Short mmCIF file of C-alpha atoms in Angstrom, two decimals:
data_model
loop_
_atom_site.label_atom_id
_atom_site.label_comp_id
_atom_site.label_asym_id
_atom_site.label_seq_id
_atom_site.Cartn_x
_atom_site.Cartn_y
_atom_site.Cartn_z
CA MET W 815 28.68 -17.57 -10.87
CA ALA W 816 26.30 -16.92 -13.13
CA LYS W 817 27.09 -17.46 -17.00
CA ARG W 818 26.24 -14.66 -19.11
CA ILE W 819 25.04 -15.65 -22.48
CA ARG W 820 24.99 -13.14 -25.12
CA THR W 821 21.67 -13.27 -27.69
CA GLY W 822 23.42 -11.16 -30.41
CA LEU W 823 19.99 -9.02 -30.25
CA SER W 824 20.75 -5.55 -30.43
CA VAL W 825 18.66 -2.99 -27.78
CA ALA W 826 17.99 -0.86 -31.43
CA VAL W 827 16.38 -3.54 -32.71
CA ALA W 828 13.93 -4.08 -30.09
CA VAL W 829 11.58 -1.37 -31.45
CA GLY W 830 9.48 -0.15 -28.31
CA VAL W 831 11.70 -2.10 -26.07
CA LEU W 832 10.11 -1.99 -22.42
CA LEU W 833 10.91 0.31 -20.03
CA SER W 834 13.94 1.81 -21.72
CA GLY W 835 13.53 5.00 -19.55
CA GLU W 836 13.81 3.01 -16.27
CA THR W 837 16.79 3.43 -14.01
CA ALA W 838 19.25 0.68 -14.73
CA TRP W 839 20.64 -1.42 -11.78
CA ALA W 840 23.54 -0.23 -10.04
CA GLY W 841 27.03 -2.16 -9.43
CA GLU W 842 29.12 -4.20 -11.72
CA GLY W 843 29.41 -7.96 -12.22
CA ASP W 844 27.00 -10.99 -12.74
CA ALA W 845 27.35 -13.25 -9.94
CA SER W 846 24.48 -15.16 -8.13
CA THR W 847 23.73 -17.35 -5.07
CA VAL W 848 21.68 -20.09 -4.52
CA VAL W 849 19.61 -20.74 -1.37
CA ARG W 850 17.67 -23.79 -0.18
CA VAL W 851 14.58 -21.77 1.01
CA SER W 852 12.63 -25.45 2.51
CA THR W 853 14.71 -25.84 5.44
CA ALA W 854 13.79 -25.66 8.96
CA ALA W 855 14.55 -22.38 11.07
CA ASP W 856 17.50 -23.56 12.47
CA GLY W 857 18.69 -24.45 8.25
CA GLY W 858 18.08 -28.31 9.50
CA GLN W 859 16.73 -30.31 6.51
CA LEU W 860 13.58 -31.35 6.00
CA THR W 861 12.49 -35.39 5.66
CA GLY W 862 9.44 -34.54 3.12
CA PRO W 863 9.14 -32.71 -0.39
CA SER W 864 8.47 -29.01 -0.71
CA HIS W 865 6.91 -27.63 -3.65
CA ILE W 866 5.48 -24.74 -5.82
CA ALA W 867 6.27 -21.44 -3.99
CA SER W 868 5.80 -17.61 -4.82
CA ILE W 869 8.36 -14.53 -3.83
CA SER W 870 8.22 -11.47 -2.31
CA ALA W 871 9.04 -7.98 -4.64
CA ASP W 872 12.60 -8.17 -3.02
CA GLY W 873 13.16 -12.16 -2.42
CA ARG W 874 12.96 -11.94 1.21
CA TYR W 875 9.77 -14.01 1.81
CA VAL W 876 9.06 -17.31 0.11
CA ALA W 877 5.55 -19.13 0.23
CA PHE W 878 5.73 -22.76 -0.30
CA TRP W 879 3.68 -25.91 0.30
CA THR W 880 5.69 -28.61 2.08
CA GLY W 881 4.82 -32.03 3.12
CA ALA W 882 7.62 -32.22 5.61
CA PRO W 883 6.42 -33.22 9.14
CA GLU W 884 8.85 -30.62 10.84
CA LEU W 885 6.79 -27.81 9.15
CA GLY W 886 3.54 -29.79 9.98
CA GLY W 887 3.04 -31.81 6.91
CA GLU W 888 2.31 -35.58 6.08
CA GLY W 889 4.51 -36.78 3.31
CA ASP W 890 3.12 -36.77 0.32
CA SER W 891 -0.65 -37.19 1.49
CA THR W 892 -0.96 -33.94 2.91
CA HIS W 893 0.71 -30.53 2.62
CA VAL W 894 0.91 -27.27 4.44
CA LEU W 895 1.26 -23.87 3.48
CA ALA W 896 4.57 -22.50 4.86
CA VAL W 897 6.38 -18.64 4.74
CA LYS W 898 9.72 -18.65 5.17
CA ASP W 899 12.00 -15.45 6.05
CA VAL W 900 15.02 -16.15 4.24
CA ARG W 901 16.75 -12.93 6.05
CA THR W 902 16.09 -14.84 9.69
CA GLY W 903 15.35 -18.31 8.80
CA ARG W 904 11.99 -18.13 10.37
CA VAL W 905 9.21 -20.19 9.08
CA GLU W 906 5.54 -19.90 9.64
CA GLN W 907 2.84 -21.74 8.96
CA ILE W 908 -0.40 -20.20 7.33
CA PRO W 909 -3.43 -21.79 9.81
CA GLY W 910 -5.91 -23.80 8.12
CA ALA W 911 -3.94 -24.16 4.72
CA ARG W 912 -3.97 -27.67 4.15
CA ARG W 913 -3.88 -29.70 0.85
CA GLU W 914 -4.97 -33.43 0.89
CA ASP W 915 -4.06 -33.83 -2.86
CA GLY W 916 -0.43 -32.82 -2.66
CA ALA W 917 0.94 -29.44 -4.13
CA GLY W 918 0.78 -29.78 -7.94
CA ILE W 919 1.61 -26.96 -10.31
CA ASP W 920 -1.79 -25.86 -10.63
CA ASN W 921 -2.51 -24.34 -7.10
CA VAL W 922 0.30 -21.68 -6.97
CA PRO W 923 0.41 -19.69 -3.42
CA ARG W 924 0.63 -15.87 -3.78
CA ILE W 925 2.47 -13.44 -1.40
CA SER W 926 2.25 -9.56 -1.49
CA ALA W 927 5.14 -7.38 -2.19
CA ASP W 928 6.05 -7.20 1.74
CA GLY W 929 5.24 -10.52 2.16
CA ARG W 930 2.24 -9.79 4.70
CA LEU W 931 -0.47 -11.69 2.47
CA VAL W 932 -0.72 -14.73 1.39
CA ALA W 933 -3.36 -15.87 -1.15
CA TYR W 934 -3.75 -20.06 -1.79
CA SER W 935 -6.77 -22.42 -2.24
CA THR W 936 -6.91 -25.44 -0.16
CA GLY W 937 -8.81 -28.86 -0.63
CA TYR W 938 -9.07 -31.08 -3.44
CA VAL W 939 -9.10 -30.94 -7.29
CA GLY W 940 -12.62 -29.64 -7.78
CA GLN W 941 -13.57 -29.02 -4.57
CA ARG W 942 -11.13 -26.03 -3.44
CA SER W 943 -11.66 -23.29 -1.35
CA ALA W 944 -9.92 -19.66 -1.68
CA TYR W 945 -8.27 -17.60 1.11
CA LEU W 946 -6.52 -14.51 1.49
CA HIS W 947 -4.75 -14.64 4.69
CA ASP W 948 -2.92 -11.72 6.91
CA ARG W 949 0.24 -12.62 8.70
CA ARG W 950 0.26 -9.44 10.33
CA THR W 951 -3.14 -9.66 12.12
CA GLY W 952 -4.20 -13.22 11.40
CA ARG W 953 -7.53 -12.83 9.67
CA THR W 954 -8.27 -14.57 6.98
CA ILE W 955 -10.64 -13.85 4.38
CA HIS W 956 -12.49 -16.74 2.54
CA LEU W 957 -13.07 -15.61 -0.98
CA VAL W 958 -16.67 -16.19 -2.48
CA PRO W 959 -18.85 -15.01 -5.25
CA PRO W 960 -21.36 -11.96 -4.07
CA PRO W 961 -24.76 -13.47 -3.40
CA GLY W 962 -26.99 -14.39 -6.40
CA SER W 963 -23.89 -15.24 -8.51
CA PRO W 964 -24.25 -18.57 -10.48
CA ALA W 965 -20.95 -19.67 -9.50
CA GLY W 966 -22.48 -19.19 -5.69
CA GLY W 967 -21.87 -22.17 -3.66
CA GLY W 968 -19.37 -24.26 -5.63
CA SER W 969 -15.59 -24.60 -5.33
CA GLY W 970 -12.95 -21.63 -5.49
CA GLU W 971 -9.26 -21.34 -6.33
CA VAL W 972 -6.95 -18.23 -6.25
CA THR W 973 -5.57 -16.88 -9.84
CA SER W 974 -3.59 -13.77 -9.03
CA LEU W 975 -2.77 -10.90 -6.16
CA SER W 976 -1.88 -7.64 -6.60
CA ALA W 977 1.52 -6.23 -5.19
CA HIS W 978 0.24 -4.42 -2.09
CA GLY W 979 -2.89 -7.30 -1.49
CA ARG W 980 -5.84 -5.35 -2.07
CA SER W 981 -7.06 -6.85 -5.22
CA VAL W 982 -7.11 -10.66 -5.56
CA ALA W 983 -8.55 -12.86 -8.33
CA PHE W 984 -10.07 -15.87 -7.54
CA ARG W 985 -12.10 -18.57 -9.87
CA ALA W 986 -15.31 -20.32 -8.77
CA THR W 987 -16.97 -23.40 -10.05
CA GLY W 988 -20.95 -23.28 -9.81
CA PRO W 989 -22.29 -26.73 -8.35
CA ALA W 990 -22.25 -29.91 -10.74
CA PRO W 991 -23.45 -30.45 -13.00
CA ASP W 992 -24.17 -27.51 -15.19
CA GLY W 993 -22.40 -24.43 -12.59
CA PRO W 994 -20.34 -21.90 -14.57
CA VAL W 995 -16.60 -21.42 -14.06
CA LEU W 996 -16.40 -17.27 -13.46
CA ASP W 997 -13.35 -15.21 -12.71
CA TYR W 998 -13.48 -12.61 -10.18
CA VAL W 999 -11.80 -9.92 -8.47
CA HIS W 1000 -11.96 -9.02 -4.55
CA ASP W 1001 -11.24 -5.54 -3.60
CA THR W 1002 -10.41 -6.02 0.19
CA LEU W 1003 -10.53 -2.15 0.99
CA THR W 1004 -14.29 -1.69 -0.59
CA GLY W 1005 -15.20 -5.26 0.17
CA ARG W 1006 -15.99 -5.37 -3.52
CA THR W 1007 -16.37 -8.55 -5.61
CA GLU W 1008 -15.92 -7.94 -9.44
CA LEU W 1009 -17.05 -10.34 -11.99
CA ILE W 1010 -14.14 -9.95 -14.84
CA THR W 1011 -15.64 -13.22 -16.97
CA PRO W 1012 -17.46 -11.22 -19.95
CA LYS W 1013 -20.59 -12.44 -21.46
CA ALA W 1014 -21.01 -12.80 -25.16
CA PRO W 1015 -23.66 -10.39 -27.08
CA GLY W 1016 -26.79 -11.37 -26.81
CA ASP W 1017 -29.72 -11.20 -24.29
CA ASN W 1018 -29.58 -15.02 -23.69
CA ALA W 1019 -25.48 -15.27 -24.23
CA LYS W 1020 -23.75 -17.34 -22.04
CA TYR W 1021 -20.66 -16.40 -20.17
CA GLY W 1022 -17.17 -17.15 -21.81
CA ILE W 1023 -14.83 -19.53 -20.52
CA VAL W 1024 -11.74 -17.57 -19.10
CA ARG W 1025 -8.12 -19.20 -19.28
CA GLY W 1026 -5.78 -17.34 -17.02
CA VAL W 1027 -5.79 -13.98 -14.84
CA SER W 1028 -3.23 -11.88 -14.03
CA LEU W 1029 -3.36 -8.68 -11.98
CA SER W 1030 -1.01 -5.70 -11.86
CA GLY W 1031 0.50 -4.57 -9.18
CA THR W 1032 -2.38 -1.82 -8.01
CA GLY W 1033 -4.88 -4.70 -9.42
CA ARG W 1034 -6.27 -1.72 -11.90
CA TRP W 1035 -5.16 -3.83 -14.66
CA VAL W 1036 -6.14 -7.60 -15.54
CA ALA W 1037 -5.42 -9.61 -18.16
CA TYR W 1038 -7.08 -12.73 -19.17
CA VAL W 1039 -7.04 -15.28 -21.74
CA LEU W 1040 -10.68 -15.92 -23.19
CA ASP W 1041 -11.93 -18.80 -25.29
CA GLU W 1042 -13.59 -17.75 -28.83
CA PRO W 1043 -17.40 -18.72 -29.46
CA GLU W 1044 -17.51 -22.18 -31.28
CA GLY W 1045 -13.76 -23.14 -30.64
CA GLY W 1046 -12.24 -20.06 -32.89
CA GLY W 1047 -9.21 -20.12 -30.76
CA GLN W 1048 -8.14 -17.80 -28.11
CA ASP W 1049 -7.24 -14.52 -27.46
CA LEU W 1050 -5.39 -12.31 -24.56
CA PHE W 1051 -6.86 -8.74 -23.42
CA VAL W 1052 -6.19 -6.52 -20.70
CA ARG W 1053 -8.40 -4.69 -18.90
CA ASP W 1054 -8.94 -1.25 -17.01
CA ARG W 1055 -10.91 -1.94 -14.11
CA TRP W 1056 -11.06 2.00 -13.51
CA THR W 1057 -11.94 2.93 -16.72
CA GLY W 1058 -13.55 -0.26 -18.41
CA THR W 1059 -11.32 -0.21 -21.22
CA VAL W 1060 -10.38 -3.33 -22.72
CA ARG W 1061 -7.55 -3.76 -25.27
CA ARG W 1062 -6.22 -7.00 -27.39
CA ALA W 1063 -2.56 -8.04 -26.56
CA ASP W 1064 -1.91 -11.16 -28.54
CA LEU W 1065 -0.82 -8.78 -31.50
CA ASN W 1066 1.80 -10.09 -34.16
CA PRO W 1067 5.03 -8.18 -34.26
CA ASP W 1068 3.45 -6.03 -37.13
CA GLY W 1069 0.54 -5.20 -34.92
CA THR W 1070 -2.37 -8.00 -36.39
CA PRO W 1071 -3.76 -10.25 -34.16
CA MET W 1072 -2.41 -13.59 -33.89
CA GLY W 1073 -5.77 -15.50 -33.99
CA GLU W 1074 -4.05 -18.59 -32.65
CA ARG W 1075 -5.58 -21.62 -31.77
CA ARG W 1076 -4.41 -21.68 -28.07
CA LEU W 1077 -2.76 -19.37 -25.59
CA ARG W 1078 -1.10 -19.39 -22.31
CA LEU W 1079 -1.11 -16.43 -20.10
CA GLY W 1080 2.27 -15.82 -18.40
CA GLU W 1081 2.11 -12.53 -16.08
CA LEU W 1082 0.90 -9.16 -16.35
CA SER W 1083 3.82 -6.54 -15.07
CA ASP W 1084 3.22 -4.34 -12.07
CA ASN W 1085 2.46 -1.38 -14.14
CA GLY W 1086 0.20 -3.18 -16.13
CA ARG W 1087 2.30 -2.24 -19.13
CA ALA W 1088 4.18 -5.90 -20.34
CA VAL W 1089 2.39 -9.21 -20.34
CA THR W 1090 3.89 -12.45 -21.39
CA PHE W 1091 2.46 -15.37 -22.90
CA SER W 1092 2.78 -18.50 -25.17
CA ALA W 1093 1.21 -19.03 -28.17
CA ASP W 1094 0.76 -21.99 -30.50
CA SER W 1095 1.75 -20.24 -33.67
CA ARG W 1096 0.01 -21.76 -36.80
CA ARG W 1097 2.84 -19.38 -39.10
CA THR W 1098 6.38 -19.42 -38.48
CA PRO W 1099 7.62 -16.81 -36.20
CA VAL W 1100 9.91 -14.31 -37.36
CA ARG W 1101 12.94 -16.06 -35.26
CA SER W 1102 12.12 -19.53 -35.68
CA GLY W 1103 12.23 -22.15 -38.36
CA ALA W 1104 9.25 -23.70 -38.19
CA PRO W 1105 5.33 -23.20 -36.02
CA GLY W 1106 4.94 -24.20 -32.97
CA TRP W 1107 4.48 -23.04 -29.21
CA TYR W 1108 6.73 -19.92 -28.55
CA GLY W 1109 6.63 -17.02 -25.95
CA TYR W 1110 5.75 -13.80 -26.29
CA VAL W 1111 5.77 -10.36 -24.23
CA HIS W 1112 3.40 -7.59 -25.40
CA ASP W 1113 4.01 -3.51 -24.26
CA LEU W 1114 0.93 -2.23 -24.02
CA ARG W 1115 2.24 1.32 -24.21
CA SER W 1116 3.88 1.05 -27.18
CA ARG W 1117 1.76 -1.93 -28.99
CA HIS W 1118 5.06 -3.65 -29.77
CA THR W 1119 5.12 -7.22 -29.05
CA ARG W 1120 8.30 -9.28 -29.12
CA GLN W 1121 9.59 -13.10 -29.20
CA VAL W 1122 11.06 -14.24 -26.35
CA GLY W 1123 13.22 -17.56 -25.84
CA ARG W 1124 12.86 -20.79 -27.88
CA GLU W 1125 10.09 -23.14 -28.92
CA ARG W 1126 8.12 -24.55 -26.35
CA GLY W 1127 9.69 -22.31 -23.88
CA PHE W 1128 7.22 -20.65 -21.50
CA PRO W 1129 7.73 -17.08 -20.28
CA ALA W 1130 6.21 -17.95 -16.92
CA ALA W 1131 6.87 -14.32 -14.86
CA VAL W 1132 7.79 -10.61 -15.40
CA SER W 1133 9.37 -8.64 -13.17
CA GLY W 1134 7.21 -5.49 -12.20
CA ASP W 1135 9.00 -3.14 -14.26
CA GLY W 1136 8.41 -5.49 -17.31
CA ARG W 1137 12.65 -5.49 -17.89
CA ARG W 1138 13.07 -9.17 -17.11
CA VAL W 1139 11.44 -12.45 -18.11
CA LEU W 1140 11.48 -16.10 -16.87
CA GLU W 1141 11.54 -18.60 -18.97
CA ASN W 1142 10.84 -22.22 -18.61
CA TYR W 1143 11.89 -24.73 -21.22
CA ASP W 1144 11.34 -28.07 -20.39
CA GLY W 1145 12.58 -27.32 -17.03
CA ARG W 1146 15.56 -25.15 -17.99
CA LEU W 1147 14.97 -21.53 -16.16
CA THR W 1148 16.29 -18.68 -18.09
CA LEU W 1149 16.19 -14.97 -17.20
CA HIS W 1150 15.81 -12.73 -19.96
CA ASP W 1151 16.98 -9.21 -19.43
CA LEU W 1152 14.76 -7.47 -22.72
CA ARG W 1153 17.22 -4.29 -22.67
CA THR W 1154 20.34 -5.51 -23.20
CA GLY W 1155 19.09 -8.96 -25.05
CA GLU W 1156 21.23 -10.75 -22.05
CA GLN W 1157 20.26 -14.33 -20.58
CA TYR W 1158 21.31 -15.72 -17.46
CA PRO W 1159 21.00 -19.44 -16.68
CA VAL W 1160 18.55 -19.96 -13.34
CA ALA W 1161 18.37 -23.68 -13.04
CA ASP W 1162 19.15 -26.25 -15.48
CA GLY W 1163 17.70 -30.14 -14.57
CA TYR W 1164 15.15 -32.35 -14.39
CA LEU W 1165 11.75 -31.59 -12.45
CA ASN W 1166 12.84 -27.94 -12.17
CA HIS W 1167 9.30 -25.64 -12.04
CA ALA W 1168 8.80 -21.86 -11.82
CA ALA W 1169 5.30 -20.95 -11.72
CA GLN W 1170 3.41 -17.14 -12.00
CA HIS W 1171 5.15 -14.82 -9.14
CA ALA W 1172 8.34 -17.42 -9.17
CA LEU W 1173 10.12 -13.99 -10.21
CA SER W 1174 10.44 -11.21 -7.34
CA ARG W 1175 9.18 -8.16 -8.53
CA ASP W 1176 12.85 -6.33 -8.36
CA GLY W 1177 13.51 -8.90 -11.19
CA ARG W 1178 16.53 -10.52 -9.31
CA SER W 1179 15.32 -13.37 -7.45
CA VAL W 1180 14.06 -16.46 -9.05
CA VAL W 1181 12.19 -19.21 -6.65
CA PHE W 1182 12.03 -22.68 -8.26
CA GLY W 1183 11.68 -26.28 -7.23
CA SER W 1184 14.02 -28.91 -7.85
CA VAL W 1185 15.43 -32.45 -6.82
CA LEU W 1186 19.20 -31.82 -7.83
CA PRO W 1187 21.55 -32.61 -5.09
CA ASP W 1188 24.27 -30.80 -6.21
CA LEU W 1189 22.56 -26.78 -5.94
CA VAL W 1190 23.59 -26.34 -2.34
CA PRO W 1191 26.42 -27.98 -0.18
CA GLY W 1192 24.93 -30.66 2.47
CA ASP W 1193 21.46 -31.18 0.31
CA THR W 1194 21.32 -35.10 1.17
CA ASN W 1195 17.77 -35.36 1.93
CA GLY W 1196 16.87 -37.01 -1.26
CA ALA W 1197 13.39 -34.69 -1.39
CA TYR W 1198 12.12 -32.28 -3.63
CA ASP W 1199 13.28 -28.84 -2.14
CA VAL W 1200 12.44 -25.26 -3.17
CA PHE W 1201 15.47 -22.57 -3.98
CA VAL W 1202 16.21 -19.22 -4.55
CA ARG W 1203 18.70 -17.70 -7.21
CA ARG W 1204 19.55 -14.37 -6.41
CA PHE W 1205 21.49 -12.42 -8.85
CA ASP W 1206 23.73 -9.43 -7.58
CA ALA W 1207 22.39 -5.82 -8.85
CA GLY W 1208 25.17 -5.85 -11.61
CA ALA W 1209 23.87 -8.79 -13.66
CA GLY W 1210 22.14 -7.52 -16.23
CA GLY W 1211 22.88 -3.66 -15.10
CA ARG W 1212 23.44 -0.80 -16.95
CA GLY W 1213 22.85 -1.41 -20.69
#
């Protein structure tokens, strides 16, 4: 059973608390279950490692990299991309999705809300290609910059996927030695590929350096961290791709720009209202005793920013309505309910990892990796496995 932790934060303290008007989940209790996803279709254990994963909106489908020979992998040397239907147990290998350099945390597959579309990158570090695969039709799209782009002919890497898969963000690095690193969003309906990386003012200005990208559910809004010129620090922006409006999101609780040296983007909620990030704060945050890395969530509607979690904690993912935030603190995963102030431990142990899209859009399922052998009965393979913890409808329900 999940342990419920009271943080002592009242809802009234959270001025502008995210999505306070949303319908609460029905039900009572705070029970949770853990399921090992990295198994064969018959439930048998795999003999190779399985790694970084993403989860569909309702927690039914999980995409993950695996070196298990039972699923087509070759141990640590070659990983393949698999999609598991947690409800039926069926496992499907994504055609052509292979990684020769292992499954590192910088190559997270993305899966659409209904589990139909999977975006991924293949190849070696620095020599990757980005793709979007439709599991229903079997069609795979190679994501490349438009003709004439300075990043054309270089490597590519997927960075985000909208909920229904219409928009997919990817990064392209132009051919060495001077090829720029540019970020794009491809619209699968129109076929248009849009450059996201802005240019600095001036006729001969260079492109900026984008450090992270996250799309909203419809793909209308895109969040990104941008380096300031001349090493001045980093800023977080959210752009409305329909209107071209750009808003800054790395704001202090009093509404002033943070102006921090380093930022790390977490995730933009499906509704485009909440964005999570961490900042290397030079001044002492309100709830903390010393400067350092802290996690935040910013509400773009109310323009309110609140601190989430502990020092060095990273708010890696956010539910679709912006209500729940998944924090990764040195491998200890905690799910925060921003409306009630409650916290729910997800996993606590060496080598746990949760990346973007590790939290289902309904906010009730968390996918993560671990070597711990006691999360589920019968785990004796000694390998890194992928798990899902599913919270029932009552956990963090009415608040």
